[in-house]
Short mmCIF file of C-alpha atoms in Angstrom, two decimals:
data_model
loop_
_atom_site.label_atom_id
_atom_site.label_comp_id
_atom_site.label_asym_id
_atom_site.label_seq_id
_atom_site.Cartn_x
_atom_site.Cartn_y
_atom_site.Cartn_z
CA MET A 1 38.35 -36.59 -30.48
CA THR A 2 40.97 -37.63 -28.10
CA PHE A 3 44.20 -39.20 -30.05
CA LEU A 4 43.98 -42.79 -29.80
CA PRO A 5 46.72 -44.61 -28.53
CA LYS A 6 49.79 -45.85 -30.72
CA HIS A 7 49.46 -49.48 -29.99
CA LEU A 8 45.46 -49.39 -30.37
CA LEU A 9 46.39 -47.66 -34.19
CA VAL A 10 49.21 -50.25 -34.98
CA LEU A 11 46.85 -53.22 -33.73
CA SER A 12 44.08 -52.03 -36.02
CA ILE A 13 46.52 -51.65 -39.08
CA GLY A 14 47.95 -55.19 -38.22
CA LEU A 15 44.56 -56.84 -38.33
CA MET A 16 44.00 -55.24 -41.67
CA THR A 17 47.06 -55.78 -43.39
CA SER A 18 48.21 -59.21 -41.95
CA THR A 19 45.32 -60.89 -40.13
CA PRO A 20 42.16 -59.77 -41.42
CA VAL A 21 39.43 -61.04 -39.13
CA PHE A 22 36.19 -59.80 -40.83
CA ALA A 23 34.48 -61.38 -43.68
CA ASP A 24 31.11 -62.46 -45.13
CA VAL A 25 29.69 -64.48 -47.69
CA THR A 26 30.61 -61.66 -50.53
CA GLY A 27 33.72 -59.46 -50.91
CA ALA A 28 31.76 -56.59 -50.94
CA GLN A 29 30.36 -57.42 -47.59
CA VAL A 30 34.09 -58.20 -46.16
CA TRP A 31 35.09 -54.68 -47.47
CA GLN A 32 31.82 -52.70 -45.83
CA ASN A 33 32.70 -54.81 -42.29
CA TRP A 34 36.36 -53.51 -42.60
CA LYS A 35 35.01 -49.90 -42.93
CA ASP A 36 32.48 -50.36 -40.16
CA TYR A 37 35.19 -51.81 -37.84
CA LEU A 38 37.54 -48.62 -38.94
CA GLY A 39 34.87 -46.29 -38.32
CA ASP A 40 33.81 -47.52 -34.65
CA LEU A 41 37.46 -47.00 -34.10
CA GLY A 42 37.62 -43.37 -35.29
CA PHE A 43 39.20 -43.79 -38.57
CA ASP A 44 37.97 -42.25 -41.84
CA VAL A 45 38.26 -44.56 -44.78
CA SER A 46 38.20 -43.50 -48.61
CA ALA A 47 38.97 -45.73 -51.45
CA SER A 48 37.89 -46.62 -55.11
CA GLU A 49 35.78 -49.61 -55.81
CA LEU A 50 35.11 -51.77 -58.70
CA GLN A 51 32.79 -54.76 -58.83
CA SER A 52 33.02 -57.14 -61.53
CA ASP A 53 31.17 -60.56 -61.48
CA THR A 54 32.73 -62.52 -58.19
CA VAL A 55 35.71 -59.97 -57.71
CA LEU A 56 35.85 -56.61 -55.92
CA ASP A 57 38.67 -54.51 -56.63
CA VAL A 58 39.28 -51.66 -54.31
CA THR A 59 42.34 -49.44 -55.23
CA ASP A 60 43.70 -46.01 -53.48
CA ILE A 61 42.67 -46.95 -50.01
CA VAL A 62 43.35 -43.98 -47.42
CA VAL A 63 42.57 -44.78 -43.84
CA SER A 64 43.09 -41.58 -42.06
CA PHE A 65 42.52 -40.24 -38.50
CA SER A 66 42.42 -36.65 -37.25
CA ALA A 67 41.98 -35.58 -33.45
CA ALA A 68 39.65 -32.73 -33.07
CA ASP A 69 41.06 -31.66 -29.90
CA SER A 70 44.93 -31.31 -31.18
CA ALA A 71 47.01 -31.36 -34.28
CA ASP A 72 47.46 -35.33 -33.92
CA SER A 73 46.81 -37.33 -37.23
CA ALA A 74 47.53 -40.46 -38.79
CA GLU A 75 47.24 -42.16 -42.49
CA MET A 76 47.87 -45.29 -44.05
CA ILE A 77 47.62 -45.91 -47.81
CA LEU A 78 46.84 -49.23 -49.18
CA SER A 79 47.33 -49.23 -53.04
CA ARG A 80 44.97 -52.54 -53.37
CA VAL A 81 43.04 -55.16 -51.98
CA ILE A 82 40.99 -57.85 -54.07
CA PHE A 83 38.18 -59.73 -52.67
CA GLN A 84 37.53 -62.46 -54.61
CA ASP A 85 34.55 -64.80 -53.95
CA GLN A 86 34.77 -68.46 -54.37
CA PRO A 87 32.30 -71.30 -55.15
CA ASP A 88 32.45 -72.75 -51.95
CA GLY A 89 31.15 -69.44 -50.63
CA SER A 90 34.45 -68.41 -49.02
CA VAL A 91 36.27 -65.15 -49.72
CA VAL A 92 40.03 -64.91 -50.82
CA ILE A 93 41.68 -61.62 -50.16
CA GLY A 94 44.86 -60.47 -51.96
CA LEU A 95 46.68 -57.75 -49.71
CA PRO A 96 49.56 -55.15 -51.47
CA ASP A 97 53.11 -56.28 -51.10
CA THR A 98 53.45 -52.64 -49.09
CA VAL A 99 51.63 -50.55 -47.02
CA PRO A 100 52.93 -47.18 -45.75
CA MET A 101 51.65 -44.94 -43.29
CA ALA A 102 52.54 -41.87 -41.25
CA MET A 103 51.56 -40.49 -37.86
CA MET A 104 52.32 -37.14 -36.26
CA THR A 105 51.65 -36.65 -32.54
CA THR A 106 52.10 -33.47 -30.53
CA SER A 107 52.84 -33.18 -26.44
CA VAL A 108 53.63 -30.34 -24.31
CA VAL A 109 57.05 -31.67 -23.41
CA GLY A 110 58.29 -33.00 -26.87
CA GLY A 111 56.34 -30.83 -29.24
CA SER A 112 55.72 -32.55 -32.75
CA LYS A 113 56.89 -35.83 -33.52
CA THR A 114 56.27 -37.60 -36.81
CA PHE A 115 56.39 -41.29 -37.31
CA THR A 116 56.56 -43.08 -40.30
CA ALA A 117 56.45 -46.93 -41.33
CA THR A 118 56.15 -49.44 -44.31
CA PHE A 119 54.36 -52.34 -43.58
CA SER A 120 55.38 -55.31 -46.12
CA GLN A 121 54.44 -58.83 -46.35
CA GLU A 122 54.91 -61.85 -48.57
CA GLN A 123 52.67 -64.42 -50.48
CA ALA A 124 50.15 -64.15 -47.94
CA GLN A 125 47.49 -66.76 -48.05
CA LEU A 126 44.10 -65.67 -46.61
CA VAL A 127 40.76 -67.39 -47.08
CA ALA A 128 37.72 -66.68 -45.08
CA SER A 129 34.49 -68.86 -44.44
CA GLY A 130 31.56 -69.21 -42.70
CA GLU A 131 28.18 -66.93 -42.27
CA VAL A 132 27.28 -63.57 -42.01
CA GLY A 133 27.93 -62.68 -38.20
CA ASN A 134 30.13 -65.57 -37.75
CA LEU A 135 33.37 -66.05 -39.56
CA THR A 136 36.43 -68.53 -39.44
CA TYR A 137 39.77 -66.94 -41.37
CA GLN A 138 42.69 -69.28 -41.72
CA TYR A 139 45.94 -67.53 -42.75
CA ALA A 140 49.66 -68.20 -43.45
CA ILE A 141 51.91 -65.58 -44.03
CA PRO A 142 55.89 -66.24 -44.78
CA ARG A 143 57.01 -62.66 -43.48
CA ILE A 144 55.27 -59.85 -42.34
CA GLY A 145 57.66 -56.56 -42.18
CA MET A 146 57.94 -53.14 -40.79
CA ILE A 147 60.40 -50.32 -41.42
CA MET A 148 59.74 -47.29 -38.97
CA ASP A 149 61.32 -44.20 -38.66
CA THR A 150 60.81 -41.36 -36.18
CA ALA A 151 64.23 -39.96 -36.87
CA ASP A 152 64.66 -35.84 -36.42
CA GLY A 153 68.17 -34.84 -37.51
CA THR A 154 70.25 -36.11 -34.51
CA ASN A 155 67.66 -37.37 -32.36
CA GLY A 156 64.71 -40.12 -33.09
CA MET A 157 64.56 -43.80 -33.74
CA THR A 158 64.32 -45.97 -36.74
CA GLY A 159 63.69 -49.81 -36.84
CA ARG A 160 62.97 -52.74 -38.41
CA PHE A 161 60.29 -55.70 -37.28
CA ASP A 162 60.26 -59.16 -39.03
CA LEU A 163 57.65 -61.74 -37.82
CA LEU A 164 58.46 -65.22 -40.16
CA ASN A 165 56.34 -67.87 -40.55
CA LEU A 166 52.79 -66.61 -39.44
CA SER A 167 49.89 -68.79 -39.28
CA GLY A 168 46.54 -69.39 -37.50
CA THR A 169 42.75 -68.96 -37.18
CA ALA A 170 40.74 -65.61 -36.58
CA ARG A 171 37.07 -65.69 -36.00
CA SER A 172 34.63 -62.67 -35.52
CA ARG A 173 31.16 -62.46 -34.35
CA GLU A 174 28.76 -59.62 -34.90
CA GLY A 175 26.30 -58.54 -32.77
CA VAL A 176 25.58 -55.60 -30.39
CA ALA A 177 29.76 -55.26 -30.43
CA HIS A 178 32.36 -56.58 -32.74
CA ARG A 179 33.80 -59.82 -31.11
CA ILE A 180 37.28 -61.08 -32.49
CA ASN A 181 39.50 -63.90 -31.23
CA GLN A 182 42.44 -65.18 -32.67
CA ASN A 183 45.24 -67.68 -32.26
CA GLY A 184 48.24 -68.81 -33.74
CA THR A 185 51.87 -69.66 -34.18
CA ALA A 186 55.02 -67.83 -35.42
CA SER A 187 58.83 -69.26 -35.73
CA ALA A 188 60.38 -66.15 -34.73
CA ILE A 189 60.40 -62.36 -34.33
CA ASN A 190 63.52 -60.25 -35.34
CA ILE A 191 63.28 -56.32 -33.99
CA ASN A 192 66.38 -54.25 -34.79
CA ILE A 193 66.08 -50.54 -33.47
CA GLN A 194 68.57 -47.68 -33.63
CA MET A 195 68.01 -44.68 -31.05
CA LYS A 196 70.01 -41.10 -31.71
CA ASP A 197 69.92 -39.02 -28.59
CA GLY A 198 71.81 -35.94 -29.68
CA ALA A 199 75.05 -36.05 -31.74
CA ASN A 200 77.35 -37.89 -29.08
CA ARG A 201 75.22 -40.99 -28.17
CA THR A 202 73.64 -43.71 -30.19
CA ASN A 203 71.97 -46.78 -28.61
CA THR A 204 70.87 -50.01 -30.82
CA ALA A 205 68.85 -52.54 -29.75
CA GLN A 206 68.57 -56.03 -31.33
CA PHE A 207 65.76 -58.74 -30.11
CA GLN A 208 64.82 -62.27 -31.26
CA LEU A 209 61.92 -64.25 -29.79
CA ASP A 210 61.61 -67.92 -31.28
CA GLY A 211 59.11 -70.56 -31.15
CA LEU A 212 56.04 -68.18 -30.63
CA THR A 213 52.31 -68.71 -29.75
CA TYR A 214 49.60 -66.21 -29.10
CA ALA A 215 46.20 -65.46 -28.47
CA PHE A 216 44.14 -62.36 -28.62
CA ASP A 217 40.24 -61.47 -27.61
CA LEU A 218 39.09 -57.96 -28.49
CA THR A 219 35.03 -56.91 -27.91
CA LEU A 220 34.67 -53.27 -29.64
CA PRO A 221 31.47 -51.52 -29.07
CA LYS A 222 29.92 -50.16 -32.19
CA ASP A 223 28.34 -46.85 -33.47
CA LEU A 224 30.23 -44.52 -30.65
CA ASP A 225 29.99 -40.35 -31.76
CA ASP A 226 33.66 -39.69 -30.47
CA PRO A 227 35.62 -42.99 -29.97
CA ASP A 228 38.85 -42.03 -28.08
CA TYR A 229 40.31 -44.84 -26.09
CA ALA A 230 38.84 -43.79 -22.97
CA GLY A 231 35.47 -43.96 -24.03
CA LEU A 232 35.84 -47.26 -25.78
CA ILE A 233 36.66 -48.70 -22.63
CA ALA A 234 33.89 -46.74 -20.58
CA ALA A 235 31.53 -48.43 -23.19
CA GLY A 236 32.77 -52.05 -22.83
CA MET A 237 35.87 -52.51 -25.07
CA ASN A 238 37.60 -55.56 -23.65
CA ILE A 239 41.20 -56.76 -24.75
CA SER A 240 43.24 -59.63 -23.69
CA SER A 241 46.28 -61.27 -25.04
CA ASN A 242 48.57 -64.14 -24.15
CA PHE A 243 52.02 -64.43 -25.80
CA THR A 244 54.91 -67.52 -25.18
CA SER A 245 57.92 -67.68 -26.82
CA ARG A 246 60.07 -70.76 -26.66
CA ILE A 247 63.33 -68.82 -26.55
CA ALA A 248 63.97 -64.94 -26.31
CA GLU A 249 67.26 -63.01 -26.57
CA GLY A 250 68.48 -59.61 -26.92
CA SER A 251 71.08 -56.72 -26.70
CA ILE A 252 71.37 -53.18 -26.22
CA THR A 253 74.23 -51.29 -27.14
CA SER A 254 75.03 -47.78 -26.02
CA THR A 255 77.63 -45.73 -27.30
CA ASP A 256 79.24 -42.36 -26.08
CA PRO A 257 82.36 -40.41 -25.47
CA LEU A 258 83.15 -42.60 -22.70
CA GLY A 259 82.98 -45.96 -24.78
CA THR A 260 80.52 -48.65 -25.65
CA THR A 261 78.20 -50.57 -22.88
CA VAL A 262 76.43 -53.77 -24.22
CA ILE A 263 73.76 -55.33 -22.01
CA SER A 264 72.53 -58.72 -23.45
CA ASN A 265 70.07 -61.47 -22.05
CA ARG A 266 68.77 -64.69 -22.93
CA THR A 267 65.58 -66.32 -21.35
CA ASN A 268 63.56 -69.48 -22.27
CA ASP A 269 59.77 -69.99 -22.01
CA VAL A 270 58.60 -66.50 -21.63
CA ARG A 271 54.75 -65.82 -21.10
CA VAL A 272 53.20 -62.50 -21.34
CA ASN A 273 49.50 -61.69 -20.84
CA THR A 274 47.41 -58.24 -20.92
CA SER A 275 44.18 -57.16 -20.47
CA SER A 276 42.36 -53.87 -20.63
CA ASN A 277 38.70 -53.13 -19.77
CA ALA A 278 36.37 -50.93 -17.42
CA SER A 279 37.80 -52.79 -14.36
CA GLY A 280 41.24 -51.88 -14.89
CA MET A 281 44.49 -52.70 -16.82
CA THR A 282 46.91 -55.45 -16.29
CA TYR A 283 50.28 -56.80 -17.29
CA ASN A 284 52.35 -59.89 -16.16
CA ILE A 285 55.41 -61.59 -17.54
CA ALA A 286 57.12 -64.67 -16.35
CA TYR A 287 60.20 -66.54 -17.49
CA PRO A 288 62.01 -69.76 -15.19
CA ASP A 289 65.44 -68.46 -16.04
CA ALA A 290 67.61 -65.56 -17.51
CA ALA A 291 71.25 -65.24 -18.33
CA ILE A 292 72.55 -61.32 -18.46
CA THR A 293 75.79 -60.03 -19.38
CA LEU A 294 77.23 -56.39 -18.92
CA GLN A 295 79.98 -55.32 -20.84
CA ALA A 296 81.03 -51.44 -19.79
CA PRO A 297 84.20 -49.54 -21.06
CA LEU A 298 85.43 -49.02 -17.69
CA PHE A 299 85.40 -52.70 -16.28
CA PRO A 300 88.00 -55.30 -17.08
CA MET A 301 85.63 -58.01 -18.01
CA PRO A 302 82.09 -58.92 -18.92
CA ILE A 303 79.74 -58.93 -15.64
CA ASP A 304 77.68 -62.13 -15.86
CA ILE A 305 74.49 -62.74 -13.78
CA THR A 306 72.08 -65.63 -13.98
CA GLY A 307 68.57 -66.07 -12.47
CA ALA A 308 66.41 -69.00 -11.62
CA GLN A 309 62.87 -67.24 -11.78
CA THR A 310 61.28 -64.03 -12.66
CA SER A 311 57.96 -62.63 -12.53
CA ILE A 312 56.55 -59.16 -12.92
CA SER A 313 52.89 -58.07 -12.28
CA VAL A 314 51.19 -54.80 -12.76
CA ALA A 315 47.33 -53.89 -12.39
CA MET A 316 46.02 -50.23 -12.63
CA PRO A 317 42.73 -48.55 -13.18
CA ALA A 318 41.99 -47.99 -16.75
CA LEU A 319 39.71 -44.81 -16.43
CA ALA A 320 39.61 -41.63 -14.53
CA THR A 321 36.89 -41.79 -11.92
CA ASP A 322 35.68 -39.98 -9.21
CA GLU A 323 36.15 -42.74 -6.73
CA PRO A 324 39.84 -44.30 -6.56
CA GLY A 325 40.65 -47.93 -8.11
CA ASP A 326 42.77 -50.63 -7.13
CA PHE A 327 46.50 -50.99 -8.46
CA ALA A 328 49.10 -53.50 -7.74
CA VAL A 329 52.70 -53.94 -8.45
CA GLN A 330 54.41 -57.56 -7.77
CA VAL A 331 57.73 -58.39 -8.38
CA ASN A 332 59.64 -61.77 -7.75
CA LEU A 333 63.28 -62.24 -8.81
CA GLN A 334 64.59 -65.59 -7.10
CA ASP A 335 68.03 -67.22 -6.99
CA TYR A 336 70.21 -64.49 -8.90
CA VAL A 337 73.81 -65.51 -8.84
CA LEU A 338 76.74 -63.37 -9.95
CA SER A 339 79.50 -65.14 -11.93
CA ASP A 340 82.56 -66.56 -9.93
CA ALA A 341 85.00 -64.34 -11.87
CA ILE A 342 83.52 -61.30 -10.83
CA TRP A 343 83.67 -62.50 -7.10
CA GLN A 344 87.11 -63.21 -7.47
CA LEU A 345 87.75 -59.58 -8.50
CA PHE A 346 86.85 -58.15 -5.36
CA ASP A 347 86.51 -61.02 -2.83
CA PRO A 348 89.15 -63.64 -3.68
CA THR A 349 88.98 -65.44 -0.48
CA GLY A 350 85.29 -65.73 0.03
CA GLN A 351 84.73 -63.19 2.81
CA ILE A 352 81.38 -62.34 1.69
CA ALA A 353 78.52 -65.08 1.58
CA ARG A 354 77.74 -65.97 -1.96
CA ASP A 355 74.41 -67.20 -1.77
CA PRO A 356 71.63 -66.49 -4.61
CA ALA A 357 70.26 -63.25 -4.19
CA LYS A 358 66.14 -62.66 -3.98
CA VAL A 359 63.78 -59.66 -4.36
CA VAL A 360 60.37 -59.64 -3.62
CA ILE A 361 57.95 -56.68 -3.78
CA ASP A 362 54.34 -56.81 -3.26
CA VAL A 363 52.39 -53.58 -3.27
CA THR A 364 48.90 -52.81 -3.65
CA GLY A 365 47.03 -49.56 -3.25
CA LYS A 366 44.07 -47.05 -4.51
CA ALA A 367 44.51 -44.56 -7.11
CA ASN A 368 42.79 -41.77 -9.09
CA ARG A 369 43.84 -41.68 -12.87
CA ARG A 370 44.05 -38.31 -14.21
CA GLU A 371 41.71 -37.52 -17.46
CA PRO A 372 43.79 -37.57 -20.52
CA GLY A 373 44.20 -33.86 -20.95
CA ALA A 374 45.68 -33.50 -17.29
CA ARG A 375 48.52 -35.54 -18.47
CA ALA A 376 49.52 -32.59 -20.58
CA GLN A 377 50.16 -30.63 -17.77
CA LEU A 378 53.72 -30.07 -16.25
CA GLY A 379 54.26 -31.01 -12.64
CA PRO A 380 53.98 -33.47 -9.81
CA SER A 381 50.34 -34.62 -10.86
CA ILE A 382 51.42 -36.17 -14.06
CA GLY A 383 50.17 -39.91 -14.09
CA GLY A 384 47.43 -39.84 -11.44
CA ALA A 385 46.82 -39.37 -8.00
CA MET A 386 47.87 -41.86 -5.25
CA ARG A 387 45.07 -42.49 -2.41
CA ALA A 388 46.36 -45.26 -0.07
CA LEU A 389 49.67 -47.22 -0.60
CA ASN A 390 49.89 -50.86 1.09
CA ILE A 391 53.35 -52.38 1.28
CA ASN A 392 52.36 -55.97 2.00
CA LYS A 393 55.76 -57.28 1.32
CA ILE A 394 59.74 -56.12 0.55
CA ASP A 395 61.81 -59.13 1.20
CA VAL A 396 65.63 -58.61 -0.22
CA SER A 397 68.29 -60.69 0.42
CA ALA A 398 72.05 -60.56 -0.86
CA ALA A 399 75.87 -61.04 0.08
CA GLY A 400 74.51 -62.51 3.75
CA ALA A 401 72.04 -59.82 4.36
CA GLN A 402 68.34 -59.76 4.53
CA LEU A 403 66.04 -56.92 4.50
CA ASN A 404 62.16 -57.00 5.27
CA GLY A 405 59.49 -54.44 5.34
CA ALA A 406 55.84 -54.01 5.53
CA GLY A 407 53.56 -50.72 6.30
CA ALA A 408 50.92 -48.64 4.97
CA PHE A 409 49.97 -45.22 4.19
CA THR A 410 47.18 -42.92 3.15
CA PHE A 411 47.35 -39.67 1.44
CA ASP A 412 45.73 -36.47 2.45
CA SER A 413 44.80 -34.67 -0.55
CA THR A 414 43.76 -31.59 1.09
CA ASP A 415 47.51 -30.80 2.30
CA LYS A 416 50.04 -30.33 -0.48
CA GLN A 417 52.31 -27.59 1.41
CA THR A 418 53.94 -30.31 3.43
CA PHE A 419 55.39 -31.89 0.24
CA VAL A 420 55.01 -29.35 -2.19
CA GLY A 421 52.30 -30.34 -4.97
CA TYR A 422 51.87 -33.73 -2.98
CA PRO A 423 49.50 -35.07 -0.98
CA ARG A 424 50.64 -35.61 2.63
CA PRO A 425 51.25 -39.19 3.51
CA GLU A 426 49.83 -40.73 6.86
CA GLY A 427 51.02 -44.07 8.29
CA ALA A 428 54.11 -46.03 8.71
CA ILE A 429 56.17 -48.84 7.47
CA GLU A 430 58.45 -51.19 9.68
CA PHE A 431 61.81 -52.44 8.37
CA GLN A 432 63.95 -55.43 9.66
CA LEU A 433 67.46 -55.78 8.98
CA LYS A 434 69.60 -58.96 9.62
CA GLY A 435 73.21 -59.05 9.10
CA GLY A 436 73.68 -55.64 7.79
CA THR A 437 76.61 -54.82 10.53
CA ALA A 438 78.74 -57.88 9.56
CA LEU A 439 78.42 -57.25 5.90
CA LEU A 440 79.44 -53.80 6.44
CA GLY A 441 82.40 -54.82 8.56
CA THR A 442 83.48 -57.30 5.59
CA LEU A 443 83.30 -54.34 2.90
CA VAL A 444 85.22 -52.70 4.77
CA GLN A 445 88.36 -55.29 5.20
CA LEU A 446 88.04 -55.86 1.46
CA GLY A 447 88.66 -52.24 1.02
CA LEU A 448 85.45 -51.98 -0.71
CA LEU A 449 83.90 -49.29 2.01
CA PRO A 450 85.81 -46.36 3.78
CA GLN A 451 85.69 -46.93 7.37
CA GLN A 452 83.89 -43.46 7.76
CA GLN A 453 81.32 -44.75 5.73
CA MET A 454 80.86 -47.56 7.81
CA MET A 455 80.55 -45.75 10.93
CA LEU A 456 78.13 -43.16 9.66
CA ALA A 457 75.96 -46.14 8.63
CA GLN A 458 76.08 -47.48 12.07
CA ILE A 459 75.33 -44.29 13.70
CA PHE A 460 72.22 -43.63 11.68
CA MET A 461 71.06 -47.20 12.17
CA GLY A 462 71.79 -46.71 15.86
CA MET A 463 69.43 -43.57 15.60
CA PHE A 464 66.51 -44.69 13.78
CA SER A 465 66.49 -48.45 14.85
CA ILE A 466 66.09 -51.06 17.76
CA PRO A 467 68.30 -53.93 18.22
CA ILE A 468 65.98 -57.35 18.34
CA GLY A 469 68.76 -60.19 18.00
CA ASP A 470 72.44 -60.59 17.00
CA ASP A 471 72.85 -58.33 14.24
CA HIS A 472 69.16 -58.38 13.87
CA ILE A 473 67.54 -54.49 13.93
CA SER A 474 64.14 -53.00 13.63
CA SER A 475 63.16 -49.89 12.39
CA LYS A 476 59.47 -47.87 12.02
CA LEU A 477 59.06 -45.22 9.85
CA GLU A 478 55.65 -43.34 10.34
CA GLU A 479 55.03 -39.24 9.62
CA MET A 480 57.17 -36.58 11.84
CA TRP A 481 55.80 -33.69 10.38
#
């Protein structure tokens, strides 16, 4: 059995400890449904059960996982869960205040790593109603927390997560597969993480998201013999999620012998959606504005950047198949502006155009995903094999210059000698650069670029491009091997 990805493990634990989505007309049936659900994810469940009239008292619950083909393992302990049948046919569930978890993973690169966490909740109100195979949960939880620790001497990570004022509705339907959907709101998420990278470097990250909404849908196949992630996807598992945040802000601080560097960001109306099924995996994030500040020890003042629009979309195959699958990457950064205070430092007379900058990238193609075992191998094959790359659009403009590009390549997997370990590319890409010579000249006048480097750049452009207008050149790059 291949070890489940961390995000699926944490998702399973979260569904059990904070927003259960399985219930039936009695507490005993609720508990059995939980065990069936976890079993279909590959977990083993042990516990002591005591039924007394309308109350099922389950204690010493251990949810564990041990991979058959590695030393990977995970264990979660719930001291007590109480299922109490109500006269109206609903079930009230009482959860423990804390839930400890430990997970160990191994890899060729990093060796063995241990991850420990303690989940906590306060005054959770969970009520399930409905009928067998079609149930609804209403939940309200003032706080859900998690304290985690992967520290190992001078390396590792510790952190704390707090989700505040969570409320919503969860529904479950049973058939040939588990069908789960839920939606809700939370007032805030607070995240604090500390990362150690050797004795002389420490990184900390703090994030706060306010005004949250979320929606989640899951179709989970039943009764698989060996339910690893790829097997679940191949059998029909489908996950999708949508998340919004009214305000998102955070900072990352890095301290080393040279000093302290701080990067902070604030955005509004963040929207994130994801999906994973046999057709592929997708991730999309977008927000209408951004305010970024960089403070570096060798720079005299903060660097402030604002942006009017940001969106990133990624799609890729979810399974390793003989036929290559589609992938796509789109990046759209619009109207990014550097603060006037920074411009005044190196261009006080305004010789460089200060028009808003933009970056637009649109790339599609075909690729094969490696089998999970292949990812453990060192070398160029890690992560998959690209078969075709279509550069549909590159559009970058800043400081009065504009770069555009488009092209396409295929990759000959029978030739890995020309570029050792990599398939040989076949195809071409064409670029156009407008305003580049004028920008280089301005940088020389301001003392920001040595004259010799400008001359080298002009020689290079003259060798690999042709003029098509006033300070406007075109260059076509294709295989020359």
